[in-house]
């Protein structure tokens, strides 16, 4: 969202990559199950007034004769960024190639990933995952953790009432494994699962980090074009039913502070923490 060139690159890169993979699957003639790591952002971050289902929504449609018929449709997309918009269009690619060519697809609508270690990466420090804390790529929790260990006030955008879905990186790996082990049958529609384990308001997340570290919170102007406050209730019953045992922020966050953020805080570039990319041309 930094500018036109970045938007053009995101659209070209994301959509062409997805479409190329689907074309390759069809041309190969092989029985391939595509697992797509998508985003909860396809649903949007407004208050839905309901628990968001896993991909599909049952609706009633009134015909011109006044009859009521029931249909099942993709949950209405409401992207909040160019990236999220490309993910909503991925859904249409999957639906078309599933119906037209019989491609088996599982689409994982993933929440914000936190944590940097899995069982495997803990075996050797060289396997550690990336930890982005900057204003462009850093997810909100990573930013808060890095700010806390260098005693930099936790910067909350707007009121902090934005509610988001979260999942630990180990649970992400486990969910992908579950998806691979439970492929859709031939002829099944696109399989959509919500890959998240809990939701938090940003200000509540900041309070949680502040309580652990003692670093104060600072509320700043929101550079994004989004609702100040929203509710987010999400169904994730299918992964839980398939054996997922979530790692929650309550029982895993302290390890992330001590094992990662503190250990590598000397590498932090404070000038990169502040978010300077605006969602649109208005910067007032």
PDB file of C-alpha atoms in Angstrom:
ATOM      1  CA  UNK A   1       0.000   0.000   0.000  1.00  0.00           C
ATOM      2  CA  UNK A   2       3.059   2.301  -0.135  1.00  0.00           C
ATOM      3  CA  UNK A   3       2.270   3.493  -3.666  1.00  0.00           C
ATOM      4  CA  UNK A   4       1.054   2.608  -7.149  1.00  0.00           C
ATOM      5  CA  UNK A   5       4.114   0.551  -8.081  1.00  0.00           C
ATOM      6  CA  UNK A   6       3.824  -1.612  -4.975  1.00  0.00           C
ATOM      7  CA  UNK A   7       0.107  -2.164  -5.611  1.00  0.00           C
ATOM      8  CA  UNK A   8       0.740  -3.156  -9.231  1.00  0.00           C
ATOM      9  CA  UNK A   9       3.497  -5.557  -8.186  1.00  0.00           C
ATOM     10  CA  UNK A  10       1.298  -7.168  -5.526  1.00  0.00           C
ATOM     11  CA  UNK A  11      -1.582  -7.765  -7.937  1.00  0.00           C
ATOM     12  CA  UNK A  12       0.627  -9.071 -10.759  1.00  0.00           C
ATOM     13  CA  UNK A  13       2.726 -11.265  -8.503  1.00  0.00           C
ATOM     14  CA  UNK A  14      -0.034 -12.784  -6.369  1.00  0.00           C
ATOM     15  CA  UNK A  15      -2.667 -13.402  -9.026  1.00  0.00           C
ATOM     16  CA  UNK A  16      -0.302 -14.651 -11.725  1.00  0.00           C
ATOM     17  CA  UNK A  17       1.459 -16.979  -9.296  1.00  0.00           C
ATOM     18  CA  UNK A  18      -1.812 -18.567  -8.160  1.00  0.00           C
ATOM     19  CA  UNK A  19      -3.124 -18.902 -11.694  1.00  0.00           C
ATOM     20  CA  UNK A  20       0.145 -20.358 -12.995  1.00  0.00           C
ATOM     21  CA  UNK A  21       0.082 -23.065 -10.321  1.00  0.00           C
ATOM     22  CA  UNK A  22      -3.520 -23.977 -11.144  1.00  0.00           C
ATOM     23  CA  UNK A  23      -2.738 -24.147 -14.867  1.00  0.00           C
ATOM     24  CA  UNK A  24       0.275 -26.357 -14.155  1.00  0.00           C
ATOM     25  CA  UNK A  25      -1.847 -28.740 -12.077  1.00  0.00           C
ATOM     26  CA  UNK A  26      -4.388 -29.093 -14.874  1.00  0.00           C
ATOM     27  CA  UNK A  27      -1.731 -29.559 -17.560  1.00  0.00           C
ATOM     28  CA  UNK A  28       0.111 -32.176 -15.490  1.00  0.00           C
ATOM     29  CA  UNK A  29      -2.894 -34.483 -15.486  1.00  0.00           C
ATOM     30  CA  UNK A  30      -1.912 -35.613 -11.994  1.00  0.00           C
ATOM     31  CA  UNK A  31      -4.199 -36.056  -8.995  1.00  0.00           C
ATOM     32  CA  UNK A  32      -2.837 -33.116  -6.985  1.00  0.00           C
ATOM     33  CA  UNK A  33      -4.269 -31.589  -3.804  1.00  0.00           C
ATOM     34  CA  UNK A  34      -3.469 -27.853  -3.618  1.00  0.00           C
ATOM     35  CA  UNK A  35      -3.286 -26.372  -0.111  1.00  0.00           C
ATOM     36  CA  UNK A  36      -3.376 -22.567  -0.192  1.00  0.00           C
ATOM     37  CA  UNK A  37      -2.210 -20.535   2.802  1.00  0.00           C
ATOM     38  CA  UNK A  38      -4.571 -17.571   2.645  1.00  0.00           C
ATOM     39  CA  UNK A  39      -5.839 -15.022   5.142  1.00  0.00           C
ATOM     40  CA  UNK A  40      -8.706 -14.198   7.459  1.00  0.00           C
ATOM     41  CA  UNK A  41      -8.614 -10.768   5.819  1.00  0.00           C
ATOM     42  CA  UNK A  42     -10.805 -11.995   2.953  1.00  0.00           C
ATOM     43  CA  UNK A  43     -13.763 -11.646   5.322  1.00  0.00           C
ATOM     44  CA  UNK A  44     -12.942  -8.037   6.098  1.00  0.00           C
ATOM     45  CA  UNK A  45     -12.619  -6.426   9.493  1.00  0.00           C
ATOM     46  CA  UNK A  46     -15.983  -4.816   9.938  1.00  0.00           C
ATOM     47  CA  UNK A  47     -18.408  -6.060  12.568  1.00  0.00           C
ATOM     48  CA  UNK A  48     -20.344  -8.871  10.897  1.00  0.00           C
ATOM     49  CA  UNK A  49     -22.965  -9.168  13.637  1.00  0.00           C
ATOM     50  CA  UNK A  50     -22.579 -12.940  13.481  1.00  0.00           C
ATOM     51  CA  UNK A  51     -20.049 -15.717  13.882  1.00  0.00           C
ATOM     52  CA  UNK A  52     -18.103 -15.894  10.628  1.00  0.00           C
ATOM     53  CA  UNK A  53     -18.460 -19.394   9.142  1.00  0.00           C
ATOM     54  CA  UNK A  54     -15.726 -21.381   7.442  1.00  0.00           C
ATOM     55  CA  UNK A  55     -15.870 -19.980   3.943  1.00  0.00           C
ATOM     56  CA  UNK A  56     -19.478 -20.549   2.992  1.00  0.00           C
ATOM     57  CA  UNK A  57     -22.695 -18.810   3.974  1.00  0.00           C
ATOM     58  CA  UNK A  58     -26.263 -20.116   3.749  1.00  0.00           C
ATOM     59  CA  UNK A  59     -28.589 -17.460   2.324  1.00  0.00           C
ATOM     60  CA  UNK A  60     -32.221 -17.194   1.303  1.00  0.00           C
ATOM     61  CA  UNK A  61     -33.119 -15.650  -2.041  1.00  0.00           C
ATOM     62  CA  UNK A  62     -36.588 -14.429  -3.017  1.00  0.00           C
ATOM     63  CA  UNK A  63     -37.447 -15.306  -6.627  1.00  0.00           C
ATOM     64  CA  UNK A  64     -39.503 -13.114  -8.957  1.00  0.00           C
ATOM     65  CA  UNK A  65     -42.465 -15.366  -8.118  1.00  0.00           C
ATOM     66  CA  UNK A  66     -42.076 -14.599  -4.427  1.00  0.00           C
ATOM     67  CA  UNK A  67     -40.720 -18.030  -3.594  1.00  0.00           C
ATOM     68  CA  UNK A  68     -37.852 -18.381  -1.136  1.00  0.00           C
ATOM     69  CA  UNK A  69     -34.971 -20.608  -2.149  1.00  0.00           C
ATOM     70  CA  UNK A  70     -31.860 -21.455  -0.162  1.00  0.00           C
ATOM     71  CA  UNK A  71     -28.361 -21.187  -1.560  1.00  0.00           C
ATOM     72  CA  UNK A  72     -24.858 -21.614  -0.210  1.00  0.00           C
ATOM     73  CA  UNK A  73     -22.425 -18.951  -1.375  1.00  0.00           C
ATOM     74  CA  UNK A  74     -18.892 -17.843  -0.617  1.00  0.00           C
ATOM     75  CA  UNK A  75     -18.934 -15.554   2.392  1.00  0.00           C
ATOM     76  CA  UNK A  76     -19.025 -12.000   0.937  1.00  0.00           C
ATOM     77  CA  UNK A  77     -15.494 -10.685   0.489  1.00  0.00           C
ATOM     78  CA  UNK A  78     -14.565  -7.350   2.026  1.00  0.00           C
ATOM     79  CA  UNK A  79     -10.797  -6.823   1.613  1.00  0.00           C
ATOM     80  CA  UNK A  80      -9.095  -4.024   3.505  1.00  0.00           C
ATOM     81  CA  UNK A  81      -5.897  -3.873   1.448  1.00  0.00           C
ATOM     82  CA  UNK A  82      -4.569  -4.684  -2.018  1.00  0.00           C
ATOM     83  CA  UNK A  83      -2.984  -7.849  -0.633  1.00  0.00           C
ATOM     84  CA  UNK A  84      -6.282  -8.995   0.840  1.00  0.00           C
ATOM     85  CA  UNK A  85      -8.037  -8.146  -2.406  1.00  0.00           C
ATOM     86  CA  UNK A  86      -5.747 -10.550  -4.281  1.00  0.00           C
ATOM     87  CA  UNK A  87      -6.593 -13.268  -1.785  1.00  0.00           C
ATOM     88  CA  UNK A  88     -10.323 -12.778  -2.390  1.00  0.00           C
ATOM     89  CA  UNK A  89      -9.666 -13.190  -6.108  1.00  0.00           C
ATOM     90  CA  UNK A  90      -7.691 -16.353  -5.396  1.00  0.00           C
ATOM     91  CA  UNK A  91     -10.947 -17.765  -4.034  1.00  0.00           C
ATOM     92  CA  UNK A  92     -12.587 -17.238  -7.429  1.00  0.00           C
ATOM     93  CA  UNK A  93      -9.666 -18.953  -9.178  1.00  0.00           C
ATOM     94  CA  UNK A  94     -10.028 -21.943  -6.873  1.00  0.00           C
ATOM     95  CA  UNK A  95     -13.781 -22.145  -7.343  1.00  0.00           C
ATOM     96  CA  UNK A  96     -13.487 -22.030 -11.132  1.00  0.00           C
ATOM     97  CA  UNK A  97     -10.735 -24.636 -11.465  1.00  0.00           C
ATOM     98  CA  UNK A  98     -12.458 -26.855  -8.916  1.00  0.00           C
ATOM     99  CA  UNK A  99     -15.739 -26.823 -10.861  1.00  0.00           C
ATOM    100  CA  UNK A 100     -14.289 -26.744 -14.373  1.00  0.00           C
ATOM    101  CA  UNK A 101     -11.276 -29.043 -14.052  1.00  0.00           C
ATOM    102  CA  UNK A 102     -11.877 -30.953 -10.836  1.00  0.00           C
ATOM    103  CA  UNK A 103      -8.819 -29.546  -9.049  1.00  0.00           C
ATOM    104  CA  UNK A 104      -8.796 -30.473  -5.359  1.00  0.00           C
ATOM    105  CA  UNK A 105      -8.217 -27.353  -3.269  1.00  0.00           C
ATOM    106  CA  UNK A 106      -8.027 -26.594   0.441  1.00  0.00           C
ATOM    107  CA  UNK A 107      -8.002 -22.861   1.210  1.00  0.00           C
ATOM    108  CA  UNK A 108      -6.767 -21.962   4.697  1.00  0.00           C
ATOM    109  CA  UNK A 109      -7.970 -18.590   5.944  1.00  0.00           C
ATOM    110  CA  UNK A 110      -5.183 -17.825   8.386  1.00  0.00           C
ATOM    111  CA  UNK A 111      -5.054 -15.331  11.224  1.00  0.00           C
ATOM    112  CA  UNK A 112      -2.009 -13.266  12.229  1.00  0.00           C
ATOM    113  CA  UNK A 113       0.881 -15.612  12.981  1.00  0.00           C
ATOM    114  CA  UNK A 114       2.853 -15.025  16.161  1.00  0.00           C
ATOM    115  CA  UNK A 115       5.869 -16.846  17.523  1.00  0.00           C
ATOM    116  CA  UNK A 116       9.082 -17.757  15.732  1.00  0.00           C
ATOM    117  CA  UNK A 117       9.814 -21.292  16.855  1.00  0.00           C
ATOM    118  CA  UNK A 118       8.407 -24.717  16.040  1.00  0.00           C
ATOM    119  CA  UNK A 119       9.490 -28.078  17.418  1.00  0.00           C
ATOM    120  CA  UNK A 120      11.770 -28.488  14.416  1.00  0.00           C
ATOM    121  CA  UNK A 121      13.377 -25.016  14.400  1.00  0.00           C
ATOM    122  CA  UNK A 122      14.297 -25.304  18.077  1.00  0.00           C
ATOM    123  CA  UNK A 123      16.754 -28.048  17.121  1.00  0.00           C
ATOM    124  CA  UNK A 124      19.269 -25.550  15.713  1.00  0.00           C
ATOM    125  CA  UNK A 125      19.508 -21.758  15.989  1.00  0.00           C
ATOM    126  CA  UNK A 126      20.189 -21.525  12.249  1.00  0.00           C
ATOM    127  CA  UNK A 127      16.638 -22.729  11.561  1.00  0.00           C
ATOM    128  CA  UNK A 128      14.999 -19.805  13.359  1.00  0.00           C
ATOM    129  CA  UNK A 129      12.190 -18.062  11.500  1.00  0.00           C
ATOM    130  CA  UNK A 130      12.139 -14.371  10.581  1.00  0.00           C
ATOM    131  CA  UNK A 131      10.951 -11.782  13.099  1.00  0.00           C
ATOM    132  CA  UNK A 132       9.631  -8.669  11.338  1.00  0.00           C
ATOM    133  CA  UNK A 133       8.991  -5.723  13.644  1.00  0.00           C
ATOM    134  CA  UNK A 134       9.053  -2.789  11.198  1.00  0.00           C
ATOM    135  CA  UNK A 135       6.108  -0.577  10.290  1.00  0.00           C
ATOM    136  CA  UNK A 136       5.492  -2.260   6.927  1.00  0.00           C
ATOM    137  CA  UNK A 137       6.040  -5.986   7.393  1.00  0.00           C
ATOM    138  CA  UNK A 138       6.010  -6.346  11.159  1.00  0.00           C
ATOM    139  CA  UNK A 139       2.823  -7.825  12.567  1.00  0.00           C
ATOM    140  CA  UNK A 140       1.354  -6.038  15.541  1.00  0.00           C
ATOM    141  CA  UNK A 141       2.509  -8.489  18.199  1.00  0.00           C
ATOM    142  CA  UNK A 142       6.084  -8.607  16.902  1.00  0.00           C
ATOM    143  CA  UNK A 143       6.188  -4.814  16.925  1.00  0.00           C
ATOM    144  CA  UNK A 144       4.948  -4.701  20.511  1.00  0.00           C
ATOM    145  CA  UNK A 145       7.465  -7.311  21.664  1.00  0.00           C
ATOM    146  CA  UNK A 146      10.433  -5.548  20.085  1.00  0.00           C
ATOM    147  CA  UNK A 147       9.270  -2.162  21.353  1.00  0.00           C
ATOM    148  CA  UNK A 148       8.936  -3.599  24.845  1.00  0.00           C
ATOM    149  CA  UNK A 149      12.425  -5.070  25.111  1.00  0.00           C
ATOM    150  CA  UNK A 150      14.089  -1.822  23.954  1.00  0.00           C
ATOM    151  CA  UNK A 151      11.813   0.225  26.256  1.00  0.00           C
ATOM    152  CA  UNK A 152      10.063   1.954  23.341  1.00  0.00           C
ATOM    153  CA  UNK A 153       6.397   2.839  24.099  1.00  0.00           C
ATOM    154  CA  UNK A 154       3.957   0.382  22.514  1.00  0.00           C
ATOM    155  CA  UNK A 155       2.408   2.295  19.595  1.00  0.00           C
ATOM    156  CA  UNK A 156      -1.299   1.517  19.244  1.00  0.00           C
ATOM    157  CA  UNK A 157      -2.954   2.826  16.073  1.00  0.00           C
ATOM    158  CA  UNK A 158      -6.149   4.782  16.684  1.00  0.00           C
ATOM    159  CA  UNK A 159      -8.245   3.540  19.597  1.00  0.00           C
ATOM    160  CA  UNK A 160      -6.771   0.051  19.457  1.00  0.00           C
ATOM    161  CA  UNK A 161     -10.278  -1.325  19.056  1.00  0.00           C
ATOM    162  CA  UNK A 162      -9.359  -3.307  15.952  1.00  0.00           C
ATOM    163  CA  UNK A 163     -10.020  -6.994  16.646  1.00  0.00           C
ATOM    164  CA  UNK A 164      -7.854  -9.538  14.854  1.00  0.00           C
ATOM    165  CA  UNK A 165      -7.455 -13.322  14.756  1.00  0.00           C
ATOM    166  CA  UNK A 166      -4.180 -14.915  15.890  1.00  0.00           C
ATOM    167  CA  UNK A 167      -2.434 -18.278  15.658  1.00  0.00           C
ATOM    168  CA  UNK A 168       0.935 -19.538  16.913  1.00  0.00           C
ATOM    169  CA  UNK A 169       3.436 -20.616  14.253  1.00  0.00           C
ATOM    170  CA  UNK A 170       3.528 -24.165  15.650  1.00  0.00           C
ATOM    171  CA  UNK A 171      -0.252 -24.350  15.254  1.00  0.00           C
ATOM    172  CA  UNK A 172       0.105 -23.060  11.690  1.00  0.00           C
ATOM    173  CA  UNK A 173       2.401 -25.985  10.896  1.00  0.00           C
ATOM    174  CA  UNK A 174       0.028 -28.403  12.599  1.00  0.00           C
ATOM    175  CA  UNK A 175      -2.966 -27.036  10.656  1.00  0.00           C
ATOM    176  CA  UNK A 176      -1.155 -27.457   7.344  1.00  0.00           C
ATOM    177  CA  UNK A 177      -0.331 -31.029   8.324  1.00  0.00           C
ATOM    178  CA  UNK A 178      -3.978 -31.691   9.204  1.00  0.00           C
ATOM    179  CA  UNK A 179      -5.106 -30.202   5.889  1.00  0.00           C
ATOM    180  CA  UNK A 180      -2.663 -32.377   3.931  1.00  0.00           C
ATOM    181  CA  UNK A 181      -3.787 -35.486   5.790  1.00  0.00           C
ATOM    182  CA  UNK A 182      -7.471 -34.749   5.145  1.00  0.00           C
ATOM    183  CA  UNK A 183      -7.778 -33.908   1.431  1.00  0.00           C
ATOM    184  CA  UNK A 184     -11.177 -33.348  -0.177  1.00  0.00           C
ATOM    185  CA  UNK A 185     -12.591 -36.251  -2.158  1.00  0.00           C
ATOM    186  CA  UNK A 186     -12.888 -36.145  -5.933  1.00  0.00           C
ATOM    187  CA  UNK A 187     -15.822 -33.940  -6.866  1.00  0.00           C
ATOM    188  CA  UNK A 188     -15.905 -32.072  -3.534  1.00  0.00           C
ATOM    189  CA  UNK A 189     -16.121 -28.286  -3.560  1.00  0.00           C
ATOM    190  CA  UNK A 190     -13.188 -26.146  -2.422  1.00  0.00           C
ATOM    191  CA  UNK A 191     -12.454 -27.019   1.195  1.00  0.00           C
ATOM    192  CA  UNK A 192     -12.218 -23.838   3.303  1.00  0.00           C
ATOM    193  CA  UNK A 193     -11.035 -23.815   6.916  1.00  0.00           C
ATOM    194  CA  UNK A 194     -10.468 -20.906   9.295  1.00  0.00           C
ATOM    195  CA  UNK A 195      -6.903 -21.273  10.549  1.00  0.00           C
ATOM    196  CA  UNK A 196      -6.938 -19.263  13.766  1.00  0.00           C
ATOM    197  CA  UNK A 197      -7.161 -20.018  17.480  1.00  0.00           C
ATOM    198  CA  UNK A 198      -8.140 -16.802  19.303  1.00  0.00           C
ATOM    199  CA  UNK A 199      -9.036 -13.152  18.783  1.00  0.00           C
ATOM    200  CA  UNK A 200      -7.754 -10.027  20.535  1.00  0.00           C
ATOM    201  CA  UNK A 201      -8.337  -6.309  20.333  1.00  0.00           C
ATOM    202  CA  UNK A 202      -5.084  -4.489  19.620  1.00  0.00           C
ATOM    203  CA  UNK A 203      -5.324  -2.445  22.829  1.00  0.00           C
ATOM    204  CA  UNK A 204      -5.875  -5.635  24.860  1.00  0.00           C
ATOM    205  CA  UNK A 205      -2.819  -7.149  23.210  1.00  0.00           C
ATOM    206  CA  UNK A 206      -0.825  -4.031  24.105  1.00  0.00           C
ATOM    207  CA  UNK A 207      -2.039  -4.262  27.699  1.00  0.00           C
ATOM    208  CA  UNK A 208      -0.975  -7.910  27.847  1.00  0.00           C
ATOM    209  CA  UNK A 209       2.555  -7.078  26.672  1.00  0.00           C
ATOM    210  CA  UNK A 210       2.711  -4.003  28.918  1.00  0.00           C
ATOM    211  CA  UNK A 211       1.753  -6.059  31.978  1.00  0.00           C
ATOM    212  CA  UNK A 212       4.524  -8.562  31.249  1.00  0.00           C
ATOM    213  CA  UNK A 213       7.254  -6.005  30.492  1.00  0.00           C
ATOM    214  CA  UNK A 214       6.224  -2.784  32.266  1.00  0.00           C
ATOM    215  CA  UNK A 215       6.558  -0.684  29.089  1.00  0.00           C
ATOM    216  CA  UNK A 216       3.898   2.068  28.659  1.00  0.00           C
ATOM    217  CA  UNK A 217       1.404   2.342  25.786  1.00  0.00           C
ATOM    218  CA  UNK A 218       1.201   5.278  23.360  1.00  0.00           C
ATOM    219  CA  UNK A 219      -1.862   5.847  21.159  1.00  0.00           C
ATOM    220  CA  UNK A 220      -1.008   7.297  17.724  1.00  0.00           C
ATOM    221  CA  UNK A 221      -2.923   8.286  14.584  1.00  0.00           C
ATOM    222  CA  UNK A 222      -3.947   5.274  12.517  1.00  0.00           C
ATOM    223  CA  UNK A 223      -2.251   5.272   9.065  1.00  0.00           C
ATOM    224  CA  UNK A 224      -4.736   2.691   7.811  1.00  0.00           C
ATOM    225  CA  UNK A 225      -8.197   3.260   6.392  1.00  0.00           C
ATOM    226  CA  UNK A 226     -10.155   0.957   8.706  1.00  0.00           C
ATOM    227  CA  UNK A 227     -12.836   0.945  11.387  1.00  0.00           C
ATOM    228  CA  UNK A 228     -11.670   2.213  14.767  1.00  0.00           C
ATOM    229  CA  UNK A 229     -13.576  -0.571  16.502  1.00  0.00           C
ATOM    230  CA  UNK A 230     -14.827  -3.946  15.310  1.00  0.00           C
ATOM    231  CA  UNK A 231     -16.030  -7.270  16.646  1.00  0.00           C
ATOM    232  CA  UNK A 232     -14.671 -10.535  15.251  1.00  0.00           C
ATOM    233  CA  UNK A 233     -16.285 -13.858  16.068  1.00  0.00           C
ATOM    234  CA  UNK A 234     -14.930 -16.724  13.992  1.00  0.00           C
ATOM    235  CA  UNK A 235     -15.761 -20.404  13.671  1.00  0.00           C
ATOM    236  CA  UNK A 236     -12.753 -22.730  13.763  1.00  0.00           C
ATOM    237  CA  UNK A 237     -14.620 -25.878  14.772  1.00  0.00           C
ATOM    238  CA  UNK A 238     -13.249 -28.037  11.984  1.00  0.00           C
ATOM    239  CA  UNK A 239      -9.570 -27.813  12.923  1.00  0.00           C
ATOM    240  CA  UNK A 240     -10.428 -28.299  16.583  1.00  0.00           C
ATOM    241  CA  UNK A 241     -12.485 -31.333  15.610  1.00  0.00           C
ATOM    242  CA  UNK A 242      -9.528 -32.735  13.666  1.00  0.00           C
ATOM    243  CA  UNK A 243      -7.253 -32.632  16.700  1.00  0.00           C
ATOM    244  CA  UNK A 244      -5.710 -29.154  16.893  1.00  0.00           C
ATOM    245  CA  UNK A 245      -4.664 -28.264  20.458  1.00  0.00           C
ATOM    246  CA  UNK A 246      -3.958 -24.505  20.345  1.00  0.00           C
ATOM    247  CA  UNK A 247      -1.028 -22.683  21.890  1.00  0.00           C
ATOM    248  CA  UNK A 248      -2.522 -19.471  23.275  1.00  0.00           C
ATOM    249  CA  UNK A 249      -0.995 -16.092  23.981  1.00  0.00           C
ATOM    250  CA  UNK A 250      -1.600 -16.574  27.684  1.00  0.00           C
ATOM    251  CA  UNK A 251       0.714 -19.571  27.891  1.00  0.00           C
ATOM    252  CA  UNK A 252       3.268 -18.821  25.175  1.00  0.00           C
ATOM    253  CA  UNK A 253       3.907 -15.102  25.036  1.00  0.00           C
ATOM    254  CA  UNK A 254       6.449 -14.873  27.865  1.00  0.00           C
ATOM    255  CA  UNK A 255       8.728 -17.372  26.100  1.00  0.00           C
ATOM    256  CA  UNK A 256       8.661 -15.237  22.961  1.00  0.00           C
ATOM    257  CA  UNK A 257       9.716 -12.174  24.967  1.00  0.00           C
ATOM    258  CA  UNK A 258      12.672 -13.878  26.645  1.00  0.00           C
ATOM    259  CA  UNK A 259      13.785 -16.328  23.942  1.00  0.00           C
ATOM    260  CA  UNK A 260      13.589 -14.109  20.879  1.00  0.00           C
ATOM    261  CA  UNK A 261      12.892 -10.406  21.408  1.00  0.00           C
ATOM    262  CA  UNK A 262      15.381  -9.882  24.246  1.00  0.00           C
ATOM    263  CA  UNK A 263      18.032 -12.118  22.734  1.00  0.00           C
ATOM    264  CA  UNK A 264      18.145 -10.255  19.434  1.00  0.00           C
ATOM    265  CA  UNK A 265      17.191  -6.750  20.587  1.00  0.00           C
ATOM    266  CA  UNK A 266      20.714  -5.473  19.847  1.00  0.00           C
ATOM    267  CA  UNK A 267      19.933  -5.878  16.137  1.00  0.00           C
ATOM    268  CA  UNK A 268      16.876  -3.623  16.303  1.00  0.00           C
ATOM    269  CA  UNK A 269      16.778  -0.497  14.130  1.00  0.00           C
ATOM    270  CA  UNK A 270      14.515   1.915  15.996  1.00  0.00           C
ATOM    271  CA  UNK A 271      13.988   4.051  12.904  1.00  0.00           C
ATOM    272  CA  UNK A 272      12.071   1.186  11.253  1.00  0.00           C
ATOM    273  CA  UNK A 273       9.490   0.732  14.007  1.00  0.00           C
ATOM    274  CA  UNK A 274       7.137   3.589  13.182  1.00  0.00           C
ATOM    275  CA  UNK A 275       4.563   2.916  10.454  1.00  0.00           C
ATOM    276  CA  UNK A 276       4.988   5.513   7.693  1.00  0.00           C
ATOM    277  CA  UNK A 277       2.979   3.868   4.880  1.00  0.00           C
ATOM    278  CA  UNK A 278      -0.549   5.224   4.503  1.00  0.00           C
ATOM    279  CA  UNK A 279      -3.481   3.203   3.136  1.00  0.00           C
ATOM    280  CA  UNK A 280      -4.527   5.999   0.777  1.00  0.00           C
ATOM    281  CA  UNK A 281      -3.369   9.440  -0.401  1.00  0.00           C
ATOM    282  CA  UNK A 282      -4.919  11.231   2.584  1.00  0.00           C
ATOM    283  CA  UNK A 283      -2.244  11.820   5.227  1.00  0.00           C
ATOM    284  CA  UNK A 284      -3.902  14.441   7.401  1.00  0.00           C
TER     285      UNK A 284
END
